[in-house]
């Protein structure tokens, strides 16, 4: 008979730039988000889960660094008839949806509206190593609060969040700046042309690399860079550079000194003075709540990329060092950022709605906790009840049922039970602390064998023959004492940092 | 000056068929899912969060009731160049992604692989009342376990899940059937033609409405329905109907009787006998774990819609009555279902991979808990610290900071403080238990005013003048005793079921 031609098999692959998360990768994130949500909640923020799908129109175009035609989102046209429905897209952050939600429901929501949101967002970007097209964000925002007390509150809350998930004080710093100060500097320089303003901002961003002399050259006629190429300057007068230089070197020994320096840098600019006043208010409000410069500092070097910020901007930086992929020490860097954006809701309503908020980079923060050894311990596998006799599955199910009712994670081996070695290999792969064995003989005698897999592995790796005799890893116990014995073994693992068999804590 | 023409404002709306979830809607779901995850975990299931986006090829087409051209999914073509990239789509359930994940990672995953998953799925369907295009699922599946012990385990686990979220025993029933029994009945009838088989299954589904006589007519020449229309029959011989009728009336007083009836119904069919054996095994395994017919029963009337089931199928039904939108009593109905699907992974690998699992309808279960009064109590609003003097914001921030550090949810009023009435209206909208007031005089005397808003509302609604004098709802306390006083007031609200002012518990 001729073989029927089959359709080709589908490829079992995630789309490019997407990935799956397994076991502890999921539960560690869930636990971290739950701790952060508790802090947000304590500060009076309410949960919001907006639709993952928005109209393209509502989302707007606020993505940084977009150089692709479909503007960085995954979008499609709705409806049955081609060319007739709304264009829809997956949200690319949680801020644009908040603006839409607040505009849509503002008559029912309290004002100010404090909300938190956590969930995946999607970016239609070129995937790269460690760069995914779906990732988590975890935001808190206040809409409808004009006072910078709202910004100060968010900085304090961010500090609490970092500590509650396991970043100790001293290992992070929240740095606060103000867009208005930057605008004041531009005003003090007498730079009103928008192109020139953008050029000046770009130059400010290069201060780290080129230093004061380099900035002066770039603001003036230009300079020869390290590669020998000549970089055209902005073309300002020499004197015009002074406010920028004053601004870039304004960081003082304490907040008062920094603020005085900034005040000098903005000169007579009204908007600049307002910005410095706001920073002063934020600083004093935070001090009143006990958040000193060991946690939150004024730092003129903070420039957030997004175009929509209109006032205070902030960034949480982890200050400890890690080794990068080439084994070089470097600071861990930023894990959260935010600021005030008074124009986003106005897009919908025509009325100014002041708003401010923060977004925590969930994956970066998880990576930091791994780097600090706060996460990534061995996950607790289930007790595995092995199957010695497939006709007595009911007995084995009764055993796991007893264990589960005692709150112990447990399962029966459900693969082919013929090869007992495979069952122990399975238990090993699952990270099981204990295997339970009940053969015909045990059943007849009313006992079970309990195998301590953690101790067994330690013995196999390290023990001398004496120790092996001394420290058996398998016990025969009456069936009625099974739960108690397993509790005892699991408890002994929890204190295994106390070096059984002479091993140090790992 | 001529007014510059502006771009039209975007509409602040979710796309059709999508919605947002606020406050308790989010946290109640999160808490319910977390309880279910704990049960899944205790049974040895590991978390998996697969990508929300899949290739259309990997998703396959397993949606029931699809009559729209793009097959019920939200899809688009990837890549910059039109017509060149993979077709991608949002997942429509959590089972198809599991099959892809297991096929992709099977060499690294344990076998059997028990996993749970929870998250949103998307369906490109015509939205209707209460019918949304994004909703949550919460699944647990075992891949690579051929034994029906895996199916029994999932039924037991489903029972535990329902009880742990607050559905008491007696208010639900898990009903188990087996596709193989159905196939056995068709075999016993001598119906081999696929179209006729489908017609018979459709007729079985009408048993509830048309009864035994109606089924006999529909299997034979046809019948006149209530509207007077003549429905064509399947055209079978009279005798051929017997196995179906035996099957449909096989429910006995206990499992043993039901199983004996089913065995008779499938006659000499081998596949049918296998199906009955499997049901018998499931039943005895569940009994061994203590899951009797008060929780899980064999029920031949269960027919799950999805085409991919190959063995046991199950459904959790809530048996209490609720009032429907027209005020009529009806049973709440199904909240979860699942079954064995041995062919899904084979699509990718060519090799049979037995699998079974359950999906809990998260929104239906939440609705059930609301109907039972287990959810939907008044959410705990924050203590609101009012602003009497906007220059003393630092004092108010210090107050909330004290409260938060004591674990009390609290916030400063961040709207315009000019109108004090608005501040109290805000506190009311927030469901605040307490408002704190510190004017200039209080500040000078080192005291604060604490307003019990819950008691205040009760007094305003119910109190006589004597009671009002007797039970003030505002207290002046030293600033140093603020936290203790607020704790006391909040604790008194928790026991307010004990009828202050003669009110009954609500």
mmCIF file of C-alpha atoms in Angstrom, chain A residues 9-16 18-23 26-27 29 40-55 57-58 68-70 74-76 78-80 86 88 90 100-101 103-114 116 120 122 124 126 133-134 136 142 144-147 149-150 152-153 284-285 288-291 346-350 380 382 393-395 397-398 400-401 403-405 407-416 426 429-430, chain B residues 9-16 18-23 26-27 29 40-55 57-58 68-70 74-76 78-80 86 88 90 100-101 103-114 116 120 122 124 126 133-134 136 142 144-147 149-150 152-153 284-285 288-291 346-350 380 382 393-395 397-398 400-401 403-405 407-416 426 429-430:
data_model
loop_
_atom_site.group_PDB
_atom_site.id
_atom_site.type_symbol
_atom_site.label_atom_id
_atom_site.label_comp_id
_atom_site.label_asym_id
_atom_site.label_seq_id
_atom_site.Cartn_x
_atom_site.Cartn_y
_atom_site.Cartn_z
ATOM 1 C CA UNK A 9 5.826 18.254 11.630
ATOM 2 C CA UNK A 10 5.732 21.677 13.294
ATOM 3 C CA UNK A 11 8.978 22.861 14.875
ATOM 4 C CA UNK A 12 8.971 22.741 18.665
ATOM 5 C CA UNK A 13 10.501 26.178 19.200
ATOM 6 C CA UNK A 14 9.640 29.475 20.839
ATOM 7 C CA UNK A 15 9.578 32.343 18.356
ATOM 8 C CA UNK A 16 12.896 34.193 18.033
ATOM 9 C CA UNK A 18 11.082 34.610 23.323
ATOM 10 C CA UNK A 19 11.784 32.076 26.046
ATOM 11 C CA UNK A 20 10.168 29.857 28.666
ATOM 12 C CA UNK A 21 10.727 30.052 32.423
ATOM 13 C CA UNK A 22 10.942 26.898 34.508
ATOM 14 C CA UNK A 23 10.385 26.060 38.156
ATOM 15 C CA UNK A 26 8.923 31.387 37.951
ATOM 16 C CA UNK A 27 8.449 31.022 41.700
ATOM 17 C CA UNK A 29 9.918 36.017 40.485
ATOM 18 C CA UNK A 40 3.211 49.209 47.332
ATOM 19 C CA UNK A 41 0.010 48.232 49.114
ATOM 20 C CA UNK A 42 1.248 49.528 52.457
ATOM 21 C CA UNK A 43 1.918 52.886 50.803
ATOM 22 C CA UNK A 44 -1.743 53.047 49.743
ATOM 23 C CA UNK A 45 -1.269 51.909 46.127
ATOM 24 C CA UNK A 46 -4.032 49.766 44.601
ATOM 25 C CA UNK A 47 -3.509 46.914 42.165
ATOM 26 C CA UNK A 48 -4.394 47.394 38.487
ATOM 27 C CA UNK A 49 -4.177 44.810 35.762
ATOM 28 C CA UNK A 50 -4.900 46.458 32.465
ATOM 29 C CA UNK A 51 -5.504 44.575 29.244
ATOM 30 C CA UNK A 52 -2.316 43.289 27.581
ATOM 31 C CA UNK A 53 -3.733 44.402 24.244
ATOM 32 C CA UNK A 54 -4.316 48.097 23.497
ATOM 33 C CA UNK A 55 -5.277 50.073 20.433
ATOM 34 C CA UNK A 57 -3.807 54.830 18.950
ATOM 35 C CA UNK A 58 -4.048 54.641 22.759
ATOM 36 C CA UNK A 68 12.254 49.916 13.041
ATOM 37 C CA UNK A 69 9.266 50.597 10.811
ATOM 38 C CA UNK A 70 6.563 49.198 13.098
ATOM 39 C CA UNK A 74 3.745 43.782 17.992
ATOM 40 C CA UNK A 75 0.644 44.931 16.186
ATOM 41 C CA UNK A 76 -2.147 43.615 13.972
ATOM 42 C CA UNK A 78 -8.590 43.639 14.348
ATOM 43 C CA UNK A 79 -11.775 42.389 12.725
ATOM 44 C CA UNK A 80 -12.893 39.920 10.134
ATOM 45 C CA UNK A 86 -8.779 48.975 14.728
ATOM 46 C CA UNK A 88 -4.221 46.618 18.052
ATOM 47 C CA UNK A 90 0.671 44.365 22.773
ATOM 48 C CA UNK A 100 -5.274 55.292 29.065
ATOM 49 C CA UNK A 101 -6.897 53.680 32.129
ATOM 50 C CA UNK A 103 -8.267 58.905 31.241
ATOM 51 C CA UNK A 104 -10.984 56.264 30.676
ATOM 52 C CA UNK A 105 -12.030 55.743 34.295
ATOM 53 C CA UNK A 106 -11.074 59.028 35.940
ATOM 54 C CA UNK A 107 -14.619 59.780 37.105
ATOM 55 C CA UNK A 108 -14.761 56.522 39.066
ATOM 56 C CA UNK A 109 -11.217 56.508 40.385
ATOM 57 C CA UNK A 110 -10.057 58.443 43.433
ATOM 58 C CA UNK A 111 -7.885 61.487 42.753
ATOM 59 C CA UNK A 112 -5.014 61.249 43.353
ATOM 60 C CA UNK A 113 -4.977 57.681 42.024
ATOM 61 C CA UNK A 114 -2.128 55.553 43.330
ATOM 62 C CA UNK A 116 0.686 49.479 41.046
ATOM 63 C CA UNK A 120 4.778 41.109 31.032
ATOM 64 C CA UNK A 122 6.396 43.092 24.752
ATOM 65 C CA UNK A 124 9.269 44.112 18.803
ATOM 66 C CA UNK A 126 15.907 42.649 17.343
ATOM 67 C CA UNK A 133 11.011 40.453 23.399
ATOM 68 C CA UNK A 134 8.814 39.629 26.400
ATOM 69 C CA UNK A 136 8.318 41.713 33.228
ATOM 70 C CA UNK A 142 0.458 58.332 41.217
ATOM 71 C CA UNK A 144 -3.411 63.515 39.805
ATOM 72 C CA UNK A 145 -0.881 64.627 42.437
ATOM 73 C CA UNK A 146 0.900 67.850 41.436
ATOM 74 C CA UNK A 147 3.066 68.075 44.563
ATOM 75 C CA UNK A 149 5.607 64.998 47.830
ATOM 76 C CA UNK A 150 4.333 62.295 45.452
ATOM 77 C CA UNK A 152 9.450 61.826 47.321
ATOM 78 C CA UNK A 153 7.004 59.133 48.410
ATOM 79 C CA UNK A 284 13.624 67.575 53.196
ATOM 80 C CA UNK A 285 10.491 65.405 52.927
ATOM 81 C CA UNK A 288 11.571 63.847 57.693
ATOM 82 C CA UNK A 289 10.719 60.195 56.999
ATOM 83 C CA UNK A 290 14.212 59.063 57.872
ATOM 84 C CA UNK A 291 15.505 58.512 54.341
ATOM 85 C CA UNK A 346 -3.420 65.029 28.528
ATOM 86 C CA UNK A 347 -3.049 63.211 25.211
ATOM 87 C CA UNK A 348 -6.503 61.738 25.839
ATOM 88 C CA UNK A 349 -8.311 64.364 27.848
ATOM 89 C CA UNK A 350 -6.816 67.658 26.760
ATOM 90 C CA UNK A 380 13.018 21.717 47.222
ATOM 91 C CA UNK A 382 9.308 16.297 46.158
ATOM 92 C CA UNK A 393 -0.307 1.509 43.047
ATOM 93 C CA UNK A 394 -3.157 2.135 45.507
ATOM 94 C CA UNK A 395 -0.742 1.554 48.438
ATOM 95 C CA UNK A 397 -0.979 6.590 46.375
ATOM 96 C CA UNK A 398 -2.076 6.199 49.988
ATOM 97 C CA UNK A 400 1.800 10.149 49.088
ATOM 98 C CA UNK A 401 -1.645 11.158 50.255
ATOM 99 C CA UNK A 403 2.609 12.880 53.148
ATOM 100 C CA UNK A 404 0.733 15.623 51.323
ATOM 101 C CA UNK A 405 -1.804 15.903 54.103
ATOM 102 C CA UNK A 407 2.205 19.316 54.175
ATOM 103 C CA UNK A 408 5.131 17.407 52.663
ATOM 104 C CA UNK A 409 5.664 17.749 48.921
ATOM 105 C CA UNK A 410 5.415 14.211 47.543
ATOM 106 C CA UNK A 411 4.680 12.204 44.408
ATOM 107 C CA UNK A 412 4.444 8.616 43.201
ATOM 108 C CA UNK A 413 6.769 7.644 40.357
ATOM 109 C CA UNK A 414 4.476 7.569 37.328
ATOM 110 C CA UNK A 415 6.902 6.446 34.636
ATOM 111 C CA UNK A 416 7.476 2.825 33.661
ATOM 112 C CA UNK A 426 14.323 10.352 38.308
ATOM 113 C CA UNK A 429 16.796 14.764 38.595
ATOM 114 C CA UNK A 430 13.878 16.081 40.652
ATOM 115 C CA UNK B 9 -7.018 63.037 20.530
ATOM 116 C CA UNK B 10 -6.759 59.248 20.889
ATOM 117 C CA UNK B 11 -9.776 57.521 22.430
ATOM 118 C CA UNK B 12 -9.203 56.332 25.984
ATOM 119 C CA UNK B 13 -10.730 52.874 25.534
ATOM 120 C CA UNK B 14 -9.712 49.240 25.801
ATOM 121 C CA UNK B 15 -10.092 47.400 22.499
ATOM 122 C CA UNK B 16 -13.473 45.685 22.068
ATOM 123 C CA UNK B 18 -10.899 43.539 26.569
ATOM 124 C CA UNK B 19 -11.153 44.969 30.064
ATOM 125 C CA UNK B 20 -9.114 46.199 33.011
ATOM 126 C CA UNK B 21 -9.125 44.717 36.518
ATOM 127 C CA UNK B 22 -8.961 46.974 39.562
ATOM 128 C CA UNK B 23 -7.833 46.546 43.154
ATOM 129 C CA UNK B 26 -6.572 41.636 40.938
ATOM 130 C CA UNK B 27 -5.545 40.718 44.472
ATOM 131 C CA UNK B 29 -7.308 36.396 41.848
ATOM 132 C CA UNK B 40 -0.033 21.843 42.730
ATOM 133 C CA UNK B 41 3.436 22.217 44.255
ATOM 134 C CA UNK B 42 2.651 19.840 47.109
ATOM 135 C CA UNK B 43 1.655 17.233 44.503
ATOM 136 C CA UNK B 44 5.116 17.524 42.928
ATOM 137 C CA UNK B 45 4.173 19.816 40.033
ATOM 138 C CA UNK B 46 6.733 22.424 38.955
ATOM 139 C CA UNK B 47 5.945 25.929 37.731
ATOM 140 C CA UNK B 48 6.269 26.755 34.037
ATOM 141 C CA UNK B 49 5.729 30.107 32.409
ATOM 142 C CA UNK B 50 5.908 29.706 28.681
ATOM 143 C CA UNK B 51 6.091 32.587 26.246
ATOM 144 C CA UNK B 52 2.722 34.277 25.595
ATOM 145 C CA UNK B 53 3.614 34.402 21.918
ATOM 146 C CA UNK B 54 3.979 31.195 19.878
ATOM 147 C CA UNK B 55 4.442 30.419 16.222
ATOM 148 C CA UNK B 57 2.632 26.400 13.436
ATOM 149 C CA UNK B 58 3.438 25.292 17.008
ATOM 150 C CA UNK B 68 -13.994 32.709 11.994
ATOM 151 C CA UNK B 69 -11.414 32.904 9.234
ATOM 152 C CA UNK B 70 -8.329 33.477 11.421
ATOM 153 C CA UNK B 74 -4.670 36.917 17.414
ATOM 154 C CA UNK B 75 -1.894 36.544 14.900
ATOM 155 C CA UNK B 76 0.568 38.603 12.864
ATOM 156 C CA UNK B 78 6.999 38.620 12.285
ATOM 157 C CA UNK B 79 9.931 40.426 10.762
ATOM 158 C CA UNK B 80 10.691 43.676 9.015
ATOM 159 C CA UNK B 86 7.105 33.470 10.781
ATOM 160 C CA UNK B 88 3.145 34.439 15.337
ATOM 161 C CA UNK B 90 -0.960 34.835 21.205
ATOM 162 C CA UNK B 100 5.547 22.560 22.435
ATOM 163 C CA UNK B 101 7.651 23.078 25.608
ATOM 164 C CA UNK B 103 8.743 18.497 22.804
ATOM 165 C CA UNK B 104 11.408 21.228 22.794
ATOM 166 C CA UNK B 105 12.970 20.522 26.176
ATOM 167 C CA UNK B 106 12.179 16.837 26.708
ATOM 168 C CA UNK B 107 15.833 15.828 27.020
ATOM 169 C CA UNK B 108 16.354 18.217 29.933
ATOM 170 C CA UNK B 109 13.041 17.704 31.684
ATOM 171 C CA UNK B 110 12.291 14.812 34.024
ATOM 172 C CA UNK B 111 9.961 12.146 32.667
ATOM 173 C CA UNK B 112 7.212 12.081 33.730
ATOM 174 C CA UNK B 113 7.081 15.878 33.730
ATOM 175 C CA UNK B 114 4.512 17.386 36.078
ATOM 176 C CA UNK B 116 1.572 23.787 36.430
ATOM 177 C CA UNK B 120 -3.734 34.976 30.584
ATOM 178 C CA UNK B 122 -6.300 35.193 24.309
ATOM 179 C CA UNK B 124 -10.021 36.203 18.855
ATOM 180 C CA UNK B 126 -16.758 37.906 18.974
ATOM 181 C CA UNK B 133 -10.983 38.034 24.613
ATOM 182 C CA UNK B 134 -8.351 37.830 27.364
ATOM 183 C CA UNK B 136 -6.929 33.566 32.937
ATOM 184 C CA UNK B 142 1.569 15.418 33.532
ATOM 185 C CA UNK B 144 5.026 11.123 29.881
ATOM 186 C CA UNK B 145 2.878 9.119 32.321
ATOM 187 C CA UNK B 146 0.882 6.403 30.545
ATOM 188 C CA UNK B 147 -0.818 5.078 33.678
ATOM 189 C CA UNK B 149 -2.760 6.771 38.134
ATOM 190 C CA UNK B 150 -1.777 10.153 36.667
ATOM 191 C CA UNK B 152 -6.547 9.833 39.320
ATOM 192 C CA UNK B 153 -3.898 12.049 40.887
ATOM 193 C CA UNK B 284 -10.007 2.331 43.395
ATOM 194 C CA UNK B 285 -6.877 4.539 43.439
ATOM 195 C CA UNK B 288 -7.208 4.334 48.543
ATOM 196 C CA UNK B 289 -6.367 8.018 49.034
ATOM 197 C CA UNK B 290 -9.668 8.709 50.755
ATOM 198 C CA UNK B 291 -11.433 10.421 47.836
ATOM 199 C CA UNK B 346 3.371 13.547 18.894
ATOM 200 C CA UNK B 347 2.561 16.392 16.478
ATOM 201 C CA UNK B 348 6.108 17.642 17.090
ATOM 202 C CA UNK B 349 8.132 14.531 17.789
ATOM 203 C CA UNK B 350 6.392 11.762 15.865
ATOM 204 C CA UNK B 380 -9.041 47.467 53.458
ATOM 205 C CA UNK B 382 -5.385 53.013 53.783
ATOM 206 C CA UNK B 393 4.030 68.222 54.521
ATOM 207 C CA UNK B 394 7.198 66.873 56.194
ATOM 208 C CA UNK B 395 5.248 66.361 59.453
ATOM 209 C CA UNK B 397 5.064 62.316 55.801
ATOM 210 C CA UNK B 398 6.682 61.486 59.128
ATOM 211 C CA UNK B 400 2.627 57.973 57.508
ATOM 212 C CA UNK B 401 6.176 56.724 57.749
ATOM 213 C CA UNK B 403 2.332 54.020 60.471
ATOM 214 C CA UNK B 404 3.871 52.092 57.558
ATOM 215 C CA UNK B 405 6.770 50.984 59.690
ATOM 216 C CA UNK B 407 2.748 47.621 59.176
ATOM 217 C CA UNK B 408 -0.331 49.855 58.833
ATOM 218 C CA UNK B 409 -1.405 50.783 55.307
ATOM 219 C CA UNK B 410 -1.279 54.587 55.194
ATOM 220 C CA UNK B 411 -0.966 57.574 52.883
ATOM 221 C CA UNK B 412 -0.819 61.362 52.937
ATOM 222 C CA UNK B 413 -3.508 63.182 50.962
ATOM 223 C CA UNK B 414 -1.676 64.354 47.847
ATOM 224 C CA UNK B 415 -4.457 66.248 46.069
ATOM 225 C CA UNK B 416 -5.085 69.946 46.486
ATOM 226 C CA UNK B 426 -11.344 61.128 49.242
ATOM 227 C CA UNK B 429 -13.846 56.825 48.356
ATOM 228 C CA UNK B 430 -10.694 54.967 49.403
#
